[in-house]
Amino acid sequence: MSETFTFTVNGGEVTVEADRDTPLLYILRNDLGLRGARFGCGDGLCGACSVILDGHAIFSCDTPVWSVAGHVVETIEGLSRDGKPHPLQEVILDEQAGQCGYCLTGIVMRVKALFDENPEAGRDEVVTALERNLCRCGTQPRILRAIDAYARRVGPEAGR
Amino acid sequence: MSGHDLPEAIARHPAIDQWLGFGTDGRVDLRSGKVEIGQGINTAFIQIAADELDIDPARIDLVAGDTRTTPDEGVTAGSRSMQTGGAAVRFAASAARHALLGEAAKLLQARVEDLSVDDGRIFVEGRDSDLSYWTLAEKVDLGQEIARFARPKTPAERNLSGRRLARVDLPAKVLGRPAFVHDLAFEGMLHARVLNPPAPSARLEDLDEAAIRALAGVVAIARDGSFLAVIAESEFDAVRAAEKAGRHCAWSAAGSAPRDPIAAVDGTEAEIETGFEQGDVTACEGRRFSTTVSRPYLSHGSIGPSCAIAVWNDGRLTVHCHSQSVFPLRGSLAGVFDLDEAHIDVIHVPGAGCYGHNGADDVALDAALCARAAPGRPVRVQWSRADEFARAPLAPAMVTRATAVTGADGLITAFDVEVRSPPHNRRPGGRDAVNLVAASHLAHPLPVPPPAAGSLASGGSLDRNSVPSYAIANLRSRRRLVRDLPWRTSAMRGLGAFLNVFAIETLIDEIATELGRDPLDYRLAHAADERIRAVLRRAAELGGWPGSPKDGSALGLAYSRYKNAAAYCAVVVRVELDEDIRVTHGWAALDAGEAVNPDGIANQIEGGLVQAASWTLKEQIGFEGEAVATRDWESYPILTFAEVPETRVEIIDRPELEPLGVGEAAQGPTAAAIANALARAAGARVRALPITRDKLVSALA
């Protein structure tokens, strides 16, 4: 049975009609046309669907839409400013840290949430945060090098 | 690209305009039959074409793998795309350049030798002529033969080759724009989920169709024999209906299956075939060393489960999918639906990472069967993670035995390898070789063609890389193709090379250790080819070989030349043994001839190293009888961010030599290097992959 849910996505208010248990991932992709979060497992085990809810990274594939009503969701589509990629996206492109690229948007969102909360996050915090973000192409070493570069931009040493 | 031998694909698609077109807007359309599967091939092709044409690569729009418009280049596989597809692009672009310059020379009454090109503009003795490719293309018939005009640049004349060119497909993937087949959305599109049979041989004996149609949101069901799918307007309704529909289905019991799949492979009674023989391995006297190694069934495990969208309109079928082989797939779909191929369009759109024959072709048939139940409406089929483990072809289990004989000087005089494995190559091969999973579930199932294993001379399959590429006088490779196990298997990155290199390179290491020789020196003593010596030495330098093995940490080394004909790759790894086995570093040295896009090559090798480490240390498909029991990432763990090694790859560029395939080169050497490092760190060897800490502890006891 459909119900109406209102929440904030990338700074704008949206209202959707959906079954209350519909995963946020399907709402984003199919109802709102935001396909940057990818379907990977549906179990919250691979991280391809990661988005940010009230400042914390979540798996949108196992988050029902009822639970986000009234809350604030941030997706990969909300990261660019005036057509300019987010610095985290820039470092990944600079490092060419992608092969198939399917896992990347989820990883970017999870790492963004981490550094938003803790700009001083180091390698240990990064790999812990990415515990459930899988990459099958083996691009992790490049992604970690890119995140190191990002940490230098935003961390305590930045601008010195 | 040595010489001027016309690439085979050009012989089949001889006209310039089959490959290239010039718009009026300063753009170039490039068409290729080889597709992007996460390996960066699109970028390399653009680089090659831009180099031959002397234009900015950003001007090129590449269309790849579309049966409506692109050349048919078969399958994108086997690390052959640069050698074959890249060569075809080079010839086609070169022919376009020279056909257009010929016209320019006429119009300008100049000699062709006096013309030059800068980003598509034509210059006469350095002066701008007002002509460009785009103005010339309106006057020149590009339907002319490539063979007449192609004169590819010599390596020294190339400006772009060997430079880092950023991946053209990466921005959309990082910015979160629609980039995958999964992201396509058509007007009126329906969503479907397939009910995969509970076991490979289980058949749908009965179902309550009315009850399934009554499930919330279901607009149609697709059923043909044991093929069953539910179709809904909303994706979530399709997901839930598929979960509930199982209650209304009765499946026949699964067939019997061996309890130990690897023992079943090892115990095969399949006939033995000799694939290669040089000298006489049986006549060699000396000290004998032997090993028997195995690997379990593995999953491709792409992060994005297979997906396709199909639509039937007035008897015409259109399928968007991530198949590596759109033309052979079109033939197979024609076989299933008994249609003329001309009534089917198959269009490649990238999927998530593809490491071989995964579910991409199967899901295309699933979508076509679903769409038949809703004519005129596009139907999107998305496999679940469990479908991806159980419905896609598995990478086969293998057992490889290797025996070496050393002479009085300690050098190897004979090397004998025997490989046992189910088939590694069961791709759909057109109308008469359908081999799509749903085709065997239909009410009138299509026969699956008997498995075959290609000859070793053409790269082999289960026996790939079963002959060491060292200078050894007596060599033999034999194989037993196991045909009677219930699991559907096919090609995954490296095919048999992964385990065969593991067997050869761990045995050589054991021999060196036993004889008190340094494993690097011992390999060099058998390496006649300077290119082998160069990659071995370079990898050793990168990793600081031999290092100083301490309790619980050590370096390991291994080498192979993929397919004995593609890239040369040497790998050094560092392992640490603590609570668990950890590969902390991986260094690789690679010789792939001309390195067109060095960063793309390094990316492939780094990724191969990480993926192979995951196969080696973690992965194993589980079975319950005939059924695949592995359903999720908890039951099939792969290497995580916390566990991946630091990697470094160095490329030995040889611009004067033909570019060689690299995509699969690191798999075997990585596995062997890990085992060799563990042997040095722990003094024990695990021969049955995956190498877990528990197995290592047992091997020590």
Short mmCIF file of C-alpha atoms in Angstrom, two decimals, chain A residues 1 19 21-23 26 29-30 34-43 45-46 48 76-77 80 83-86 88-90 92-105 107-108 123 126-128 130-145 147, chain B residues 38 164-167 169-180 182-183 185 191 193 235-236 239-240 299-305 351-353 355 380 382-385 493 599 602-604 606-608 610-611 614-615 619 632-634 636 638-642 644-647:
data_model
loop_
_atom_site.label_atom_id
_atom_site.label_comp_id
_atom_site.label_asym_id
_atom_site.label_seq_id
_atom_site.Cartn_x
_atom_site.Cartn_y
_atom_site.Cartn_z
CA MET A 1 0.00 0.00 0.00
CA ASP A 19 5.23 1.26 -0.11
CA ASP A 21 9.26 -0.75 3.15
CA THR A 22 10.69 0.23 -0.24
CA PRO A 23 14.45 0.52 0.09
CA TYR A 26 15.00 2.13 -5.35
CA ARG A 29 17.16 5.44 -8.57
CA ASN A 30 13.68 4.83 -9.93
CA LEU A 34 19.31 9.67 -9.00
CA ARG A 35 21.14 6.61 -10.27
CA GLY A 36 24.56 7.36 -8.81
CA ALA A 37 23.95 4.99 -5.89
CA ARG A 38 24.33 1.49 -7.33
CA PHE A 39 22.67 -1.82 -6.48
CA GLY A 40 25.23 -4.38 -5.39
CA CYS A 41 23.86 -6.90 -2.93
CA GLY A 42 20.68 -5.68 -1.20
CA ASP A 43 22.10 -6.87 2.12
CA LEU A 45 27.41 -6.00 2.62
CA CYS A 46 29.11 -4.38 -0.38
CA ALA A 48 27.83 0.16 -3.68
CA ILE A 76 26.71 11.55 -5.04
CA GLU A 77 24.70 13.84 -7.32
CA SER A 80 29.47 18.80 -7.35
CA GLY A 83 29.57 21.76 -12.21
CA LYS A 84 32.87 21.31 -10.40
CA PRO A 85 33.53 17.89 -8.90
CA HIS A 86 33.98 17.53 -5.15
CA LEU A 88 37.28 13.81 -3.26
CA GLN A 89 36.09 13.09 -6.80
CA GLU A 90 38.97 15.16 -8.17
CA ILE A 92 40.09 9.88 -7.59
CA LEU A 93 40.21 11.17 -11.15
CA ASP A 94 43.75 12.52 -10.65
CA GLU A 95 44.89 9.13 -9.38
CA GLN A 96 42.83 7.30 -12.06
CA ALA A 97 41.59 5.23 -9.15
CA GLY A 98 38.96 3.24 -10.98
CA GLN A 99 38.57 0.27 -13.25
CA CYS A 100 34.94 -0.67 -13.77
CA GLY A 101 33.96 2.14 -11.40
CA TYR A 102 30.81 0.46 -10.10
CA CYS A 103 31.89 0.68 -6.45
CA LEU A 104 33.24 4.23 -6.62
CA THR A 105 30.20 6.35 -5.83
CA ILE A 107 33.12 4.66 -1.61
CA VAL A 108 33.15 8.40 -2.25
CA ARG A 123 44.55 5.47 7.00
CA VAL A 126 39.61 5.12 6.35
CA VAL A 127 39.97 1.36 6.02
CA THR A 128 37.69 0.83 9.00
CA LEU A 130 35.38 1.12 4.19
CA GLU A 131 35.10 -2.27 5.89
CA ARG A 132 31.89 -3.00 4.01
CA ASN A 133 32.72 -1.29 0.72
CA LEU A 134 33.95 -3.93 -1.66
CA CYS A 135 35.88 -3.45 -4.90
CA ARG A 136 36.29 -6.49 -7.13
CA CYS A 137 38.66 -4.99 -9.71
CA GLY A 138 41.35 -4.56 -7.06
CA THR A 139 41.50 -0.79 -7.29
CA GLN A 140 41.75 -0.39 -3.51
CA PRO A 141 45.46 0.57 -3.48
CA ARG A 142 44.78 3.42 -5.92
CA ILE A 143 41.66 4.51 -4.07
CA LEU A 144 43.62 4.61 -0.80
CA ARG A 145 46.37 6.66 -2.46
CA ILE A 147 42.18 9.34 -0.25
CA GLY B 38 36.42 -2.08 -16.90
CA ARG B 164 49.15 8.59 -19.79
CA LEU B 165 45.69 9.35 -21.09
CA ALA B 166 42.95 9.65 -18.50
CA ARG B 167 40.17 7.07 -18.80
CA ASP B 169 34.68 6.60 -19.04
CA LEU B 170 35.80 7.39 -15.51
CA PRO B 171 34.29 10.87 -14.90
CA ALA B 172 30.69 9.64 -15.29
CA LYS B 173 31.43 6.75 -12.96
CA VAL B 174 32.98 8.98 -10.28
CA LEU B 175 30.41 11.76 -10.60
CA GLY B 176 27.55 9.28 -10.31
CA ARG B 177 26.03 9.89 -13.71
CA PRO B 178 24.28 7.03 -15.52
CA ALA B 179 27.18 4.92 -16.71
CA PHE B 180 26.07 1.30 -16.57
CA HIS B 182 21.87 -0.92 -14.78
CA ASP B 183 21.25 2.82 -15.06
CA ALA B 185 15.68 3.88 -17.89
CA HIS B 191 11.02 -4.58 -13.72
CA ARG B 193 13.14 -10.85 -11.26
CA GLU B 235 11.26 -2.78 -8.88
CA PHE B 236 10.48 -3.41 -5.23
CA VAL B 239 11.73 -8.19 -5.72
CA ARG B 240 9.03 -9.04 -3.18
CA SER B 299 32.89 -16.85 -8.52
CA HIS B 300 33.48 -13.86 -10.78
CA GLY B 301 31.86 -11.84 -8.01
CA SER B 302 31.33 -8.63 -9.93
CA ILE B 303 30.06 -5.93 -7.58
CA GLY B 304 27.09 -5.19 -9.85
CA PRO B 305 24.98 -8.31 -10.43
CA GLY B 351 28.30 -3.36 -16.60
CA ALA B 352 30.32 -3.70 -13.45
CA GLY B 353 33.76 -5.30 -13.72
CA TYR B 355 36.64 -10.87 -15.49
CA ARG B 380 14.64 -4.74 -17.06
CA GLN B 382 18.27 -7.36 -12.42
CA TRP B 383 19.82 -10.45 -10.89
CA SER B 384 20.10 -10.61 -7.12
CA ARG B 385 23.43 -11.22 -5.45
CA ARG B 493 40.48 -14.34 -15.90
CA ASP B 599 48.82 3.97 -16.60
CA ALA B 602 49.61 -0.49 -14.46
CA ASN B 603 46.00 -0.26 -13.27
CA GLN B 604 45.21 -3.69 -14.76
CA GLU B 606 47.68 -3.68 -9.75
CA GLY B 607 44.08 -4.84 -9.85
CA GLY B 608 45.08 -8.31 -11.02
CA VAL B 610 44.86 -7.67 -5.57
CA GLN B 611 42.22 -9.92 -7.13
CA SER B 614 41.90 -12.58 -2.88
CA TRP B 615 41.44 -15.81 -4.88
CA GLU B 619 37.73 -17.57 -2.02
CA ASP B 632 26.14 -13.50 -0.23
CA TRP B 633 29.39 -11.74 0.60
CA GLU B 634 29.37 -13.21 4.10
CA TYR B 636 32.08 -15.62 -0.01
CA ILE B 638 36.87 -11.31 -0.69
CA LEU B 639 39.84 -9.10 0.17
CA THR B 640 38.72 -5.88 1.88
CA PHE B 641 40.25 -2.41 2.04
CA ALA B 642 41.96 -3.32 5.31
CA VAL B 644 44.83 -5.22 0.36
CA PRO B 645 48.55 -4.86 -0.21
CA GLU B 646 50.36 -1.70 -1.18
CA THR B 647 51.12 -2.17 -4.85
#
